[in-house]
mmCIF file of C-alpha atoms in Angstrom:
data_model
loop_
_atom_site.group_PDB
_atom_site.id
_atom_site.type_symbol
_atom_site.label_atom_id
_atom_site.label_comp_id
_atom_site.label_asym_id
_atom_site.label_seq_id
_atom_site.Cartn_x
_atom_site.Cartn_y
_atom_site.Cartn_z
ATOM 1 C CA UNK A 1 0.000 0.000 0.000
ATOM 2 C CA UNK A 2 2.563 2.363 1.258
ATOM 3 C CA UNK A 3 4.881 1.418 -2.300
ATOM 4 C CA UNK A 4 1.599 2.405 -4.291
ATOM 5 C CA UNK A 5 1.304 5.770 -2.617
ATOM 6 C CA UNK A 6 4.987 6.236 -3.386
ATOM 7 C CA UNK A 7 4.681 5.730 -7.056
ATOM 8 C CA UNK A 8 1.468 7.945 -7.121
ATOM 9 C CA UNK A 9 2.983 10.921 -5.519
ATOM 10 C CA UNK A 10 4.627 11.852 -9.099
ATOM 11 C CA UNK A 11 1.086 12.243 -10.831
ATOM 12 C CA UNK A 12 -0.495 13.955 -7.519
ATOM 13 C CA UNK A 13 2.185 16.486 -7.564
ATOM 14 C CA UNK A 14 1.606 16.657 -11.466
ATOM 15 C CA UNK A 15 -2.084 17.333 -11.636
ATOM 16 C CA UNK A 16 -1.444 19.968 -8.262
ATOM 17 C CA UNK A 17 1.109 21.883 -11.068
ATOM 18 C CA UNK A 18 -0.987 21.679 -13.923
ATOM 19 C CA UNK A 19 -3.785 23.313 -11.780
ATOM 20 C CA UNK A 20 -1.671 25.967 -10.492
ATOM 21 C CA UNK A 21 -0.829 27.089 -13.421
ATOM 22 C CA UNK A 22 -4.364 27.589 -14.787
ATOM 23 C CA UNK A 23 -5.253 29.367 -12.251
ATOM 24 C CA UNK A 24 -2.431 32.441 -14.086
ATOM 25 C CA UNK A 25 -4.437 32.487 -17.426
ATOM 26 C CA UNK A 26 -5.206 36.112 -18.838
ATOM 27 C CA UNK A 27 -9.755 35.406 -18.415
ATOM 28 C CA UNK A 28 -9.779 33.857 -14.679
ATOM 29 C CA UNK A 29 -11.806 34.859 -11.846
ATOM 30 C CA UNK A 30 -9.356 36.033 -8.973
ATOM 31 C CA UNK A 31 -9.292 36.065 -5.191
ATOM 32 C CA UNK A 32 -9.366 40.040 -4.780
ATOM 33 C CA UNK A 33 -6.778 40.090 -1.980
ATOM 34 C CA UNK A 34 -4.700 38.211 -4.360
ATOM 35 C CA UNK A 35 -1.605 40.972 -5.183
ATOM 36 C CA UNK A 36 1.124 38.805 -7.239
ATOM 37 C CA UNK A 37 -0.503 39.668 -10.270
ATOM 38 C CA UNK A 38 -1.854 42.465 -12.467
ATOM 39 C CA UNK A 39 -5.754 43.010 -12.449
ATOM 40 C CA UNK A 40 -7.854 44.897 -14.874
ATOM 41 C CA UNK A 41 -11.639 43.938 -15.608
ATOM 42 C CA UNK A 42 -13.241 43.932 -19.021
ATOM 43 C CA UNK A 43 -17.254 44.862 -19.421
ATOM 44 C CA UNK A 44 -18.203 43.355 -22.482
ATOM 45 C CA UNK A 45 -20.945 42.130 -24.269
ATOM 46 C CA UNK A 46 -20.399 38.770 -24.146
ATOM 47 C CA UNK A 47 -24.453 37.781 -25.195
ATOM 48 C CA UNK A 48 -27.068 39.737 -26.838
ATOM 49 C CA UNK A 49 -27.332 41.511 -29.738
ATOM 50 C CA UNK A 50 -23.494 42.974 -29.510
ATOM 51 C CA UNK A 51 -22.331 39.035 -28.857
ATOM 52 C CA UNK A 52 -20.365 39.450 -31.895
ATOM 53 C CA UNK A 53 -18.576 42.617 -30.764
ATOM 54 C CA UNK A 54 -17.978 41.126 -27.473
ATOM 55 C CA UNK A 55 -16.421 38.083 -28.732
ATOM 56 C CA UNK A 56 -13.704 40.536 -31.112
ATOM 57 C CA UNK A 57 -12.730 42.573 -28.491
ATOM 58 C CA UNK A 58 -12.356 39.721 -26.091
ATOM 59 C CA UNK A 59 -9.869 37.936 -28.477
ATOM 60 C CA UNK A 60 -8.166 40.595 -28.798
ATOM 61 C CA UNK A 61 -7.829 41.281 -24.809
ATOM 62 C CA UNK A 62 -6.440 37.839 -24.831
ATOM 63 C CA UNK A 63 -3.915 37.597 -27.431
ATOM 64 C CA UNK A 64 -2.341 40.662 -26.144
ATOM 65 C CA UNK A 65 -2.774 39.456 -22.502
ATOM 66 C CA UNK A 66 -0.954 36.155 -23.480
ATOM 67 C CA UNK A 67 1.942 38.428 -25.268
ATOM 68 C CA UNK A 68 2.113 40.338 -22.384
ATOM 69 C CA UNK A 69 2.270 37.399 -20.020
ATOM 70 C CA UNK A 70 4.671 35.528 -22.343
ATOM 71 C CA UNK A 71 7.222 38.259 -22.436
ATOM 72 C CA UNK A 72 7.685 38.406 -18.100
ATOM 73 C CA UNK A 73 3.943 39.997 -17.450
ATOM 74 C CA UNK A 74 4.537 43.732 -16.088
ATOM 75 C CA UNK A 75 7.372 44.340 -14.199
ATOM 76 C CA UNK A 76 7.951 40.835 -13.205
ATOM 77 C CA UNK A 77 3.773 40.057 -12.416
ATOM 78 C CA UNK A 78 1.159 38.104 -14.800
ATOM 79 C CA UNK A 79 -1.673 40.282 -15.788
ATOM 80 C CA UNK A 80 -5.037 39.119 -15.660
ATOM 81 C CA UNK A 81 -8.472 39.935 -16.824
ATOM 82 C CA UNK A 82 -11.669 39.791 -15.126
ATOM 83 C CA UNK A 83 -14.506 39.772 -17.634
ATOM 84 C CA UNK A 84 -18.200 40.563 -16.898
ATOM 85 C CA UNK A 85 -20.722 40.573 -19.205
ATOM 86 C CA UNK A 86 -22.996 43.572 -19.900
ATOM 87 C CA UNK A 87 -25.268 41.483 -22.094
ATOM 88 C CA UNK A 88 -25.417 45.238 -24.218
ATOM 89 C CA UNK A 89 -27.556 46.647 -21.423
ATOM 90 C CA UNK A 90 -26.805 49.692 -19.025
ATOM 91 C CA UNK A 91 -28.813 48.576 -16.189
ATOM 92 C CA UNK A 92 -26.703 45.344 -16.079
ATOM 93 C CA UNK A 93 -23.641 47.260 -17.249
ATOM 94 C CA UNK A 94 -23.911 49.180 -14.271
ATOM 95 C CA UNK A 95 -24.382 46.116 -11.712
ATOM 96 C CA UNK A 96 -21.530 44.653 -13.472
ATOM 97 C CA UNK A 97 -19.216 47.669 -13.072
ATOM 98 C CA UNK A 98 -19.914 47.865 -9.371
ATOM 99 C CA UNK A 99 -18.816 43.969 -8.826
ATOM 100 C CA UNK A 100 -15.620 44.400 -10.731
ATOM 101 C CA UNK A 101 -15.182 47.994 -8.525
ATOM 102 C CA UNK A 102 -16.091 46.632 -5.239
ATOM 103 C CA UNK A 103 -15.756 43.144 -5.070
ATOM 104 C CA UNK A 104 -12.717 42.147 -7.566
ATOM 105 C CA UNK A 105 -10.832 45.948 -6.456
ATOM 106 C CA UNK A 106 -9.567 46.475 -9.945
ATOM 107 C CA UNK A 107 -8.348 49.792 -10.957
ATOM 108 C CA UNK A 108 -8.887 49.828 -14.605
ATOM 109 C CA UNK A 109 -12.247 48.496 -16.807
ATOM 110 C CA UNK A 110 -12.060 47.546 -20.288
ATOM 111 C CA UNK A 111 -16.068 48.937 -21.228
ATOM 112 C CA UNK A 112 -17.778 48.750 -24.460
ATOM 113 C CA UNK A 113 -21.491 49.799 -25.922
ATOM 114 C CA UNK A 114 -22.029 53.350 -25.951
ATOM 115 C CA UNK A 115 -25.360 53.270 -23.748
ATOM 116 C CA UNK A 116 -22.774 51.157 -21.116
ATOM 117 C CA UNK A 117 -20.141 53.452 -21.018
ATOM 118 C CA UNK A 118 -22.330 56.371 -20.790
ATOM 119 C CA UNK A 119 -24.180 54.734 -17.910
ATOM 120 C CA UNK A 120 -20.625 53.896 -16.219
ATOM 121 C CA UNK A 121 -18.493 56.637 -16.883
ATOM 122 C CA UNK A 122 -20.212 58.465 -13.678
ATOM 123 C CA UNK A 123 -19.811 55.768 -11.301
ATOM 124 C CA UNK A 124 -16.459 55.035 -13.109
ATOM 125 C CA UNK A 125 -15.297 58.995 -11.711
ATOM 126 C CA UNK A 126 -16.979 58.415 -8.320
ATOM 127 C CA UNK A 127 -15.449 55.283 -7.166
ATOM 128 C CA UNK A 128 -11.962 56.345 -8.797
ATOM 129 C CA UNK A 129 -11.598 53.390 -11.548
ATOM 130 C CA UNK A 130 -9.942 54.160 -14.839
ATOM 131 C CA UNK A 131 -12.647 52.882 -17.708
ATOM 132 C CA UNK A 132 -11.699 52.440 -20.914
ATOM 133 C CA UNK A 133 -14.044 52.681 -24.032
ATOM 134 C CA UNK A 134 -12.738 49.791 -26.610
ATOM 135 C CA UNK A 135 -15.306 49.931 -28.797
ATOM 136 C CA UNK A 136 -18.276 52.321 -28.322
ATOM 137 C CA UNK A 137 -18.769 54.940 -30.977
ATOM 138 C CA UNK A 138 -20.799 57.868 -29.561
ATOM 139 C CA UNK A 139 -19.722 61.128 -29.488
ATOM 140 C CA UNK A 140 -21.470 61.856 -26.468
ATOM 141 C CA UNK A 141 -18.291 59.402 -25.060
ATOM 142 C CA UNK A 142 -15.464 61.425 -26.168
ATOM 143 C CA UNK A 143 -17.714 64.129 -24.931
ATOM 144 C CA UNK A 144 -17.908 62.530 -21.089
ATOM 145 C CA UNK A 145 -14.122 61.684 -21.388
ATOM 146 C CA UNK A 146 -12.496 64.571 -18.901
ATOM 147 C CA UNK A 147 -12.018 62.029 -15.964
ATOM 148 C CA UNK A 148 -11.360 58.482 -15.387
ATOM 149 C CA UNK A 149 -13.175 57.925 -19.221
ATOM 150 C CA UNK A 150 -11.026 57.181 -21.718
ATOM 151 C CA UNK A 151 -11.853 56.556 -24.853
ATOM 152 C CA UNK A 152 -9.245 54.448 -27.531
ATOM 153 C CA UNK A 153 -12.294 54.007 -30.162
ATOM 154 C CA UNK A 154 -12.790 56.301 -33.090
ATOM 155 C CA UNK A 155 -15.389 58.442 -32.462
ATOM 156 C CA UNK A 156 -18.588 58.265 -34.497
ATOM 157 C CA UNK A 157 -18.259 62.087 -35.052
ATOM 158 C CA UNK A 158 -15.278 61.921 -36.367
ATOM 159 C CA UNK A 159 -16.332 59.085 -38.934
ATOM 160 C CA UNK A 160 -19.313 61.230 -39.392
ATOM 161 C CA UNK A 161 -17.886 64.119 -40.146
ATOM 162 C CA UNK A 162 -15.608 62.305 -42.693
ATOM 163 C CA UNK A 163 -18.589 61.023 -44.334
ATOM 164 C CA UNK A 164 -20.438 64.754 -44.266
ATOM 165 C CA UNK A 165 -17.263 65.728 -46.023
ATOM 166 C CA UNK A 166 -17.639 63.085 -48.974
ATOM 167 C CA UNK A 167 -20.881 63.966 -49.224
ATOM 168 C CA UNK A 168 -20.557 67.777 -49.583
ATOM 169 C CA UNK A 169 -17.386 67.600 -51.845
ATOM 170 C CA UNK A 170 -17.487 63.973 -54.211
ATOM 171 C CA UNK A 171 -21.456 64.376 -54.018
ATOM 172 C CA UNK A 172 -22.546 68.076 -54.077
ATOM 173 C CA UNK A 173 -25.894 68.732 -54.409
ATOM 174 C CA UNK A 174 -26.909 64.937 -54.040
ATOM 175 C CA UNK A 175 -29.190 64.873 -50.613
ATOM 176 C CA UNK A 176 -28.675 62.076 -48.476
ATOM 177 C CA UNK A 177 -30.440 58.935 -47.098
ATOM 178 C CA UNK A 178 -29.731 58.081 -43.234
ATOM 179 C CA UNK A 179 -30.662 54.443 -41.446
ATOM 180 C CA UNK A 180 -29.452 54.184 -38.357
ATOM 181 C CA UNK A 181 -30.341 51.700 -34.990
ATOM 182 C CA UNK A 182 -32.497 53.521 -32.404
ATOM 183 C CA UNK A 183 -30.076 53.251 -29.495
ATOM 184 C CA UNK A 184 -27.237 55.573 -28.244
ATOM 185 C CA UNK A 185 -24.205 55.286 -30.719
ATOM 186 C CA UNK A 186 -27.256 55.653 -33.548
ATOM 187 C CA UNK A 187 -28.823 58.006 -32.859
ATOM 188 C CA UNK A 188 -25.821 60.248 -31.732
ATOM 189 C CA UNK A 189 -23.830 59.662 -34.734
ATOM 190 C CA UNK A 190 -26.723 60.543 -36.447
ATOM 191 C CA UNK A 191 -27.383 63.452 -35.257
ATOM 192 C CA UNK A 192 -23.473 64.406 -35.585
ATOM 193 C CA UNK A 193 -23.730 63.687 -39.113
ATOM 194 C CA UNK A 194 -26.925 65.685 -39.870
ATOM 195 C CA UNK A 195 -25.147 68.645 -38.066
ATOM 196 C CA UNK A 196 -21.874 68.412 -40.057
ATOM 197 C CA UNK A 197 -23.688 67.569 -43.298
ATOM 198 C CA UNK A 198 -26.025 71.178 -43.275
ATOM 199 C CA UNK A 199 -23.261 73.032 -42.119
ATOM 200 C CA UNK A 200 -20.829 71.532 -45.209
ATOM 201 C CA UNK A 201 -24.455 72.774 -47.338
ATOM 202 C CA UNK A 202 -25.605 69.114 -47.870
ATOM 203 C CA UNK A 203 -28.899 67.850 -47.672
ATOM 204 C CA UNK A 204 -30.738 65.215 -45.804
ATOM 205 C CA UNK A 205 -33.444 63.516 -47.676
ATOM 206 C CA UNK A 206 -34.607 61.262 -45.120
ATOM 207 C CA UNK A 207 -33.648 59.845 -41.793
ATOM 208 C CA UNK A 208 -35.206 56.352 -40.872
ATOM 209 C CA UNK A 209 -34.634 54.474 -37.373
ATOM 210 C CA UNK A 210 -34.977 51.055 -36.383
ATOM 211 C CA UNK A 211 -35.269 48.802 -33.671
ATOM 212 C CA UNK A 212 -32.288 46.718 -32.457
ATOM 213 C CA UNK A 213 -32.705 43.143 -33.399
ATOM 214 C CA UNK A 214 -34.883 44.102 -35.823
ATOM 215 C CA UNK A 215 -35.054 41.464 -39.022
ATOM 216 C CA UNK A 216 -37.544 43.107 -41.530
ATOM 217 C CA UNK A 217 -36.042 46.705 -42.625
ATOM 218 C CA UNK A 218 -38.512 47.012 -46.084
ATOM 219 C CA UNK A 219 -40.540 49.958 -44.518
ATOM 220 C CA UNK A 220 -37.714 52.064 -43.770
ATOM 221 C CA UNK A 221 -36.090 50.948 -47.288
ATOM 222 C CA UNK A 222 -39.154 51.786 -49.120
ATOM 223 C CA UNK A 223 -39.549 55.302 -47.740
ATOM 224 C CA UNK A 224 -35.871 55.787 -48.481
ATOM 225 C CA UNK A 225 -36.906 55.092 -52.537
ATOM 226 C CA UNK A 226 -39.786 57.341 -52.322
ATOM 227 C CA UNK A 227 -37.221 59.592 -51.129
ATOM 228 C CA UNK A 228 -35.467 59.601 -54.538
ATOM 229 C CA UNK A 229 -32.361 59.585 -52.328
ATOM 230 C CA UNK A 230 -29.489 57.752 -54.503
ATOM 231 C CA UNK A 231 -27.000 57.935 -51.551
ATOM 232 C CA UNK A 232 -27.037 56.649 -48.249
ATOM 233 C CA UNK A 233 -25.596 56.786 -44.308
ATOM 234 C CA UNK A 234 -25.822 53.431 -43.363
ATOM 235 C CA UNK A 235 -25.221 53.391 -38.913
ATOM 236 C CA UNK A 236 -26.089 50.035 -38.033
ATOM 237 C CA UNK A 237 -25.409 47.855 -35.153
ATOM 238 C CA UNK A 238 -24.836 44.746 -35.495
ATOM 239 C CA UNK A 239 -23.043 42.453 -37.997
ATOM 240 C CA UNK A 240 -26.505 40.514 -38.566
ATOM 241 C CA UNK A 241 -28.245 44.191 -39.110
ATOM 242 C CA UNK A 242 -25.780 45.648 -41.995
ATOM 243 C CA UNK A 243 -26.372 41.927 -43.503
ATOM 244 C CA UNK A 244 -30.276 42.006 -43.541
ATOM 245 C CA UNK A 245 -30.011 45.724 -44.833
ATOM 246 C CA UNK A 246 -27.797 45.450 -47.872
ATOM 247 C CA UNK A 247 -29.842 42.313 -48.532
ATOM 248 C CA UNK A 248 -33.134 43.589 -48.626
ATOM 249 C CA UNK A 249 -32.304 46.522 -50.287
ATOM 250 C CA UNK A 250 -30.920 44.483 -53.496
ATOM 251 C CA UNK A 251 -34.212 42.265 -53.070
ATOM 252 C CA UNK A 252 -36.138 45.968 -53.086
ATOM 253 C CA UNK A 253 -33.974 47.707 -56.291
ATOM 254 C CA UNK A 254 -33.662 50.150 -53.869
ATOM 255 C CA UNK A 255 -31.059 52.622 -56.451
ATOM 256 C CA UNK A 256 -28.985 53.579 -53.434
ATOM 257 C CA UNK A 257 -24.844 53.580 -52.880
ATOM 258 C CA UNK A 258 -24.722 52.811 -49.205
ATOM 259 C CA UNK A 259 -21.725 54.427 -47.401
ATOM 260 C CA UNK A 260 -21.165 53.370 -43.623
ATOM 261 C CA UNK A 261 -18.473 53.218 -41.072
ATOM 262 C CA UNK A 262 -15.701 50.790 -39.499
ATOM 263 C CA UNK A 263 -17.732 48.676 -37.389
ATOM 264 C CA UNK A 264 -18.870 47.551 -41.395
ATOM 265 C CA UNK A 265 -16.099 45.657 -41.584
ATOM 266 C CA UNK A 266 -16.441 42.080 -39.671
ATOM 267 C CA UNK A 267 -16.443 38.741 -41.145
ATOM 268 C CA UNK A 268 -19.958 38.221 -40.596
ATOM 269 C CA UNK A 269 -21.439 41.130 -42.559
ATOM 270 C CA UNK A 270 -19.440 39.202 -45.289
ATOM 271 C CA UNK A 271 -20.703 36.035 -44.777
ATOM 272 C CA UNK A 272 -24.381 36.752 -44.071
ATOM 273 C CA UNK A 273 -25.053 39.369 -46.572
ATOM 274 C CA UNK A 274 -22.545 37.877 -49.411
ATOM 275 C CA UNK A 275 -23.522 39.559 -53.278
ATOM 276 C CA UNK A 276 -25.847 42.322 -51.481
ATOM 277 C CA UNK A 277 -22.649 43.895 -49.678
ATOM 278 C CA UNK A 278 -20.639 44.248 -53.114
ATOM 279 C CA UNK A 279 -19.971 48.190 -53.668
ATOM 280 C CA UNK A 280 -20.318 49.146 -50.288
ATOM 281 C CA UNK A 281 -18.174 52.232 -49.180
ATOM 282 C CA UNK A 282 -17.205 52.372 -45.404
ATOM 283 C CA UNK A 283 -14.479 54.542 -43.801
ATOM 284 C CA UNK A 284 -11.912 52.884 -42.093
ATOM 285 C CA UNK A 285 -8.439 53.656 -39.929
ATOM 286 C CA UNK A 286 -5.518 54.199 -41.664
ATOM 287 C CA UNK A 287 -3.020 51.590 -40.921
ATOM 288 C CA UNK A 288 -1.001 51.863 -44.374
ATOM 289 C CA UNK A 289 2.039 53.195 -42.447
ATOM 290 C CA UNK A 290 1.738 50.329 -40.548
ATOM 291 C CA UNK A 291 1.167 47.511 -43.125
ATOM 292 C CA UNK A 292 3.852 45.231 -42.075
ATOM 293 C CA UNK A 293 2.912 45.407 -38.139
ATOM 294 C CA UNK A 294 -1.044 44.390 -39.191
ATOM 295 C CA UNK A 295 -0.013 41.452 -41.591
ATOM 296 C CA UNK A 296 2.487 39.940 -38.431
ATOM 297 C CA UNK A 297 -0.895 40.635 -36.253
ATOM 298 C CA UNK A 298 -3.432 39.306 -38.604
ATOM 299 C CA UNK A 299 -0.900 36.094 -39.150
ATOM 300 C CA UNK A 300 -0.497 35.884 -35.211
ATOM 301 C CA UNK A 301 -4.483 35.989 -34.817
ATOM 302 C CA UNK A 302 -4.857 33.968 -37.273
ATOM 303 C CA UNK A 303 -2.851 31.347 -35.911
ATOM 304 C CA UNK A 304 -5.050 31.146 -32.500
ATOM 305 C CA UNK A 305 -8.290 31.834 -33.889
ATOM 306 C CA UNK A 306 -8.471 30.708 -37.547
ATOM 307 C CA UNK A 307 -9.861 33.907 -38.784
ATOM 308 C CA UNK A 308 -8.567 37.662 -39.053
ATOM 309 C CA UNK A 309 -9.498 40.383 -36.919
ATOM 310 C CA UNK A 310 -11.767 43.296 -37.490
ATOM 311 C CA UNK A 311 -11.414 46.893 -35.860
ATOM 312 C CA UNK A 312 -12.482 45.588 -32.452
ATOM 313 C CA UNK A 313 -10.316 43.021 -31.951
ATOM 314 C CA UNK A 314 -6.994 45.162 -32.870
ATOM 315 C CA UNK A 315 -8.144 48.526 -30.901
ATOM 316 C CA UNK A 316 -8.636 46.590 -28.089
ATOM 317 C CA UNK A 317 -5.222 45.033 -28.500
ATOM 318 C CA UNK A 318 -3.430 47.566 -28.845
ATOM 319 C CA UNK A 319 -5.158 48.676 -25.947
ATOM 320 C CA UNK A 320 -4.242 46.576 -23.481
ATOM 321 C CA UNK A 321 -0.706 46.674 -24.986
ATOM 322 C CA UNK A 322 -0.517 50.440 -24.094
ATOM 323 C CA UNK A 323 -2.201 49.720 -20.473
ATOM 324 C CA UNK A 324 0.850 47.716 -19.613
ATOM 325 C CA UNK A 325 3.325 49.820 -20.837
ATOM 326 C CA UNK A 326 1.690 52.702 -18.723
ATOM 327 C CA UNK A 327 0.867 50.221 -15.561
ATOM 328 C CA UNK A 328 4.596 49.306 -15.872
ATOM 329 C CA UNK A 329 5.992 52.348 -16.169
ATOM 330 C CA UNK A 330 3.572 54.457 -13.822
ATOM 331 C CA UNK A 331 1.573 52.140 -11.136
ATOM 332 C CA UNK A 332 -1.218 50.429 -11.033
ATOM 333 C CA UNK A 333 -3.769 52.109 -8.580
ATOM 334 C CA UNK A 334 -6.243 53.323 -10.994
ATOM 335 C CA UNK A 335 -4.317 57.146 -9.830
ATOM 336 C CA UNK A 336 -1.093 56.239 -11.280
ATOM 337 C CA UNK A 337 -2.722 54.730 -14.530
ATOM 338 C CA UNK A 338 -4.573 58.038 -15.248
ATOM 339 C CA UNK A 339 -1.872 60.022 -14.914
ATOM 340 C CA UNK A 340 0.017 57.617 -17.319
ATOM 341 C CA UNK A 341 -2.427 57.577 -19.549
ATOM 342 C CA UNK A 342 -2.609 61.698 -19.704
ATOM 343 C CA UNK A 343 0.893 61.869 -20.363
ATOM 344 C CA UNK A 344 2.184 61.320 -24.037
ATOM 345 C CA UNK A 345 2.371 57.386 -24.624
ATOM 346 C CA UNK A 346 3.289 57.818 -28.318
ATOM 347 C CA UNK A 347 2.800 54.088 -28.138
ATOM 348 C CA UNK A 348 3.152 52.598 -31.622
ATOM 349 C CA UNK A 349 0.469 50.076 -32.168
ATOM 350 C CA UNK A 350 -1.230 48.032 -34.828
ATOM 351 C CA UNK A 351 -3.450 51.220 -35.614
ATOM 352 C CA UNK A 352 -0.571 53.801 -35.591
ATOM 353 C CA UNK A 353 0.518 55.850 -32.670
ATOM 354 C CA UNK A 354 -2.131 56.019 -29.492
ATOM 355 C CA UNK A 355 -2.229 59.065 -28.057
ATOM 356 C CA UNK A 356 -4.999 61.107 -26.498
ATOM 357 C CA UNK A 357 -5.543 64.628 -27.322
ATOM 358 C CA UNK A 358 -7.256 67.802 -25.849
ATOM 359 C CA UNK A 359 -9.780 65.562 -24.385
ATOM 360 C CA UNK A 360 -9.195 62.037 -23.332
ATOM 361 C CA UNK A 361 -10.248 60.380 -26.953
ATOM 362 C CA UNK A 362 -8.088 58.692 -29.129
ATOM 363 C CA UNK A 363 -8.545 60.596 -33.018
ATOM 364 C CA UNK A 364 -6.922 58.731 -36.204
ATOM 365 C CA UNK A 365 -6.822 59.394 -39.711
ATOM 366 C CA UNK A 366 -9.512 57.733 -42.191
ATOM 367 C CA UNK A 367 -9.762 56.061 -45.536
ATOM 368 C CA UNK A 368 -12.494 54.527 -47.140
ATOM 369 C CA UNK A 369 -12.523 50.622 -48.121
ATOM 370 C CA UNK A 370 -15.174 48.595 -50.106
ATOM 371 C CA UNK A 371 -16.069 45.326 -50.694
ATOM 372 C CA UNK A 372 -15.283 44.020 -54.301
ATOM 373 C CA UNK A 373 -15.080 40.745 -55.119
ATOM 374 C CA UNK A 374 -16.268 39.364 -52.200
ATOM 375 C CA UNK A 375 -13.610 40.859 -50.127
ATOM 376 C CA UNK A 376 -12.969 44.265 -48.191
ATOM 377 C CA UNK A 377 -10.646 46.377 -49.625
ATOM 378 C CA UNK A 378 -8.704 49.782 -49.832
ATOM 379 C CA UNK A 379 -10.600 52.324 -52.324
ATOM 380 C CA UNK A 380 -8.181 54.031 -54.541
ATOM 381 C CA UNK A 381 -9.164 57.721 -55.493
#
């Protein structure tokens, strides 16, 4: 019996090291008092109708996280992420926010949706914890962003206001179409675009709104044709959304050149909407100085995931990429990493340099891509 034990001490002391070390990956839930690692949280949509988004900006939280972890962690500790899931709703956004605040004690939160941010960037300032917009487009956010918000998404204004200046120049005198998804970064970027549009001297012809979730988009299409409207400000939401929209409008003969914005691009707008998304226009980060650094990323996501990664999954990369670099170099009480984060990073990431500027918002320069043949692509002038 006691030559049995013996020999089964080896595995026991195995299986004991194979759990310990599972217990350091980037996504686990920690012991709060816990301090020989590096905590952040991440509120993300991780069901619902902004599933999809979740899941991008989650992968790319983890690849950098594993990077990170891979190359010593920060100063000499593992970093690890706490994620909660906001379901796209800012009444469980906010309960969410509070247990990662007051129960898990982390400094820094990784937040996406615009109506969740908005909802959390008060509390965020109250209780003193950095929060971090990965993916929200609003401009309401960058707007909110004088505290612990900070924002490392393009702004829908800013992506409005690029398309309000294609309009008015490549497009004068042509009035314009709007769809957009009755919710906060909709409606908001909406509204921004409108505004930038009259004041350039354009024209709107019509502005439609829909419900999120919503499947069936032919009344809003058909009053856009009555409209005589022959170009169009496509704001959807989600992946499945653009899809149905760019579908139903080829089943309608709807005569319309849909323009839209980066959260166009994902692999599922592809797949689900197929023929009906060819000729598409969408603007899009420029990243052609940094060509060579997205093909190594794209190759190294590829690798894990079997796919490539859309706008979400590389801004929130390169965000938690420049959150070490600033923990490491600064602190990481949630003090220490605002003050970090005020201060002139310059970090060079996948996207270019991140840097805030007057306010705490992360601004980048545009380009416009379409989809031809089946794939999304840079449009040459």
């Amino acid at each position: 019996m006691e030559k049995q034990l013996l020999r089964s001490w080896p595995a026991v002391l195995l299986v004991c090291l194979v759990l310990a070390l599972s217990t350091a990956s980037c996504g686990r839930k920690n012991n709060p008092t816990e301090s020989k690692s590096v905590r952040i949280g991440a509120l993300l949509a991780l069901t619902g109708s902004g599933a999809n988004y979740g899941k991008s900006l989650k992968q790319g939280i983890e690849l950098a996280c594993e990077e990170i972890n891979q190359a010593g962690g920060i100063n000499g500790k593992p970093l690890e992420v706490i994620y909660e899931d906001s379901q796209g709703d800012a009444k469980t956004g906010v309960s969410a926010f509070n247990k990662l605040a007051d129960i898990d004690h982390v400094p820094l939160v990784i937040g996406s949706i615009s109506s969740v941010v908005l909802a959390v960037a008060p509390i965020a300032d109250q209780k003193h914890v950095v929060l971090i917009n990965s993916s929200a487009i609003s401009p309401k956010i960058c707007d909110a962003a004088t505290q612990f918000l900070f924002s490392i998404m393009i702004s829908g204004a800013q992506e409005a206001s690029f398309m309000a200046q294609e309009a008015a120049k490549k497009h004068k005198g042509e009035p314009v179409a709007v769809l957009f998804s009755n919710n906060a970064s909709g409606v908001d970027t909406k509204n921004r675009f409108v505004q930038d549009l009259t004041t350039a001297g354009g024209e709107v012809a019509i502005a439609e709104s829909y419900e999120l979730n919503s499947t069936d988009f032919r009344n809003q299409l058909a009053k856009i044709r009555e409209s005589g409207a022959q170009l169009g400000y496509l704001i959807a939401f989600s992946s499945s959304e653009f899809a149905r929209i760019l579908i139903q409008t080829k089943e309608m003969n709807v005569p319309i050149l849909w323009y839209s914005y980066s959260g166009f691009e994902t692999k599922e707008t592809l797949q689900l909407a197929g023929l009906a998304a060819e000729g598409a226009i969408y603007s899009y980060p420029d990243y052609s100085a940094q060509k060579d650094k997205m093909e190594s990323f794209q190759q190294r996501y590829q690798n894990k995931y079997g796919s490539w990664a859309d706008i979400y999954t590389v801004t929130s990369y390169d965000g938690v990429h420049l959150l070490a670099s600033v923990i490491a170099a600064n602190g990481s009480s949630a003090d220490q990493i605002q003050t970090g984060l005020r201060k002139d990073q310059g970090y060079a990431g996948v996207f270019g340099d991140l840097h805030f500027e007057a306010k705490q918002c992360v601004t980048k320069p545009l380009i416009w891509k379409t989809v031809h043949g089946g794939a999304y692509s840079v449009l040459t002038p």
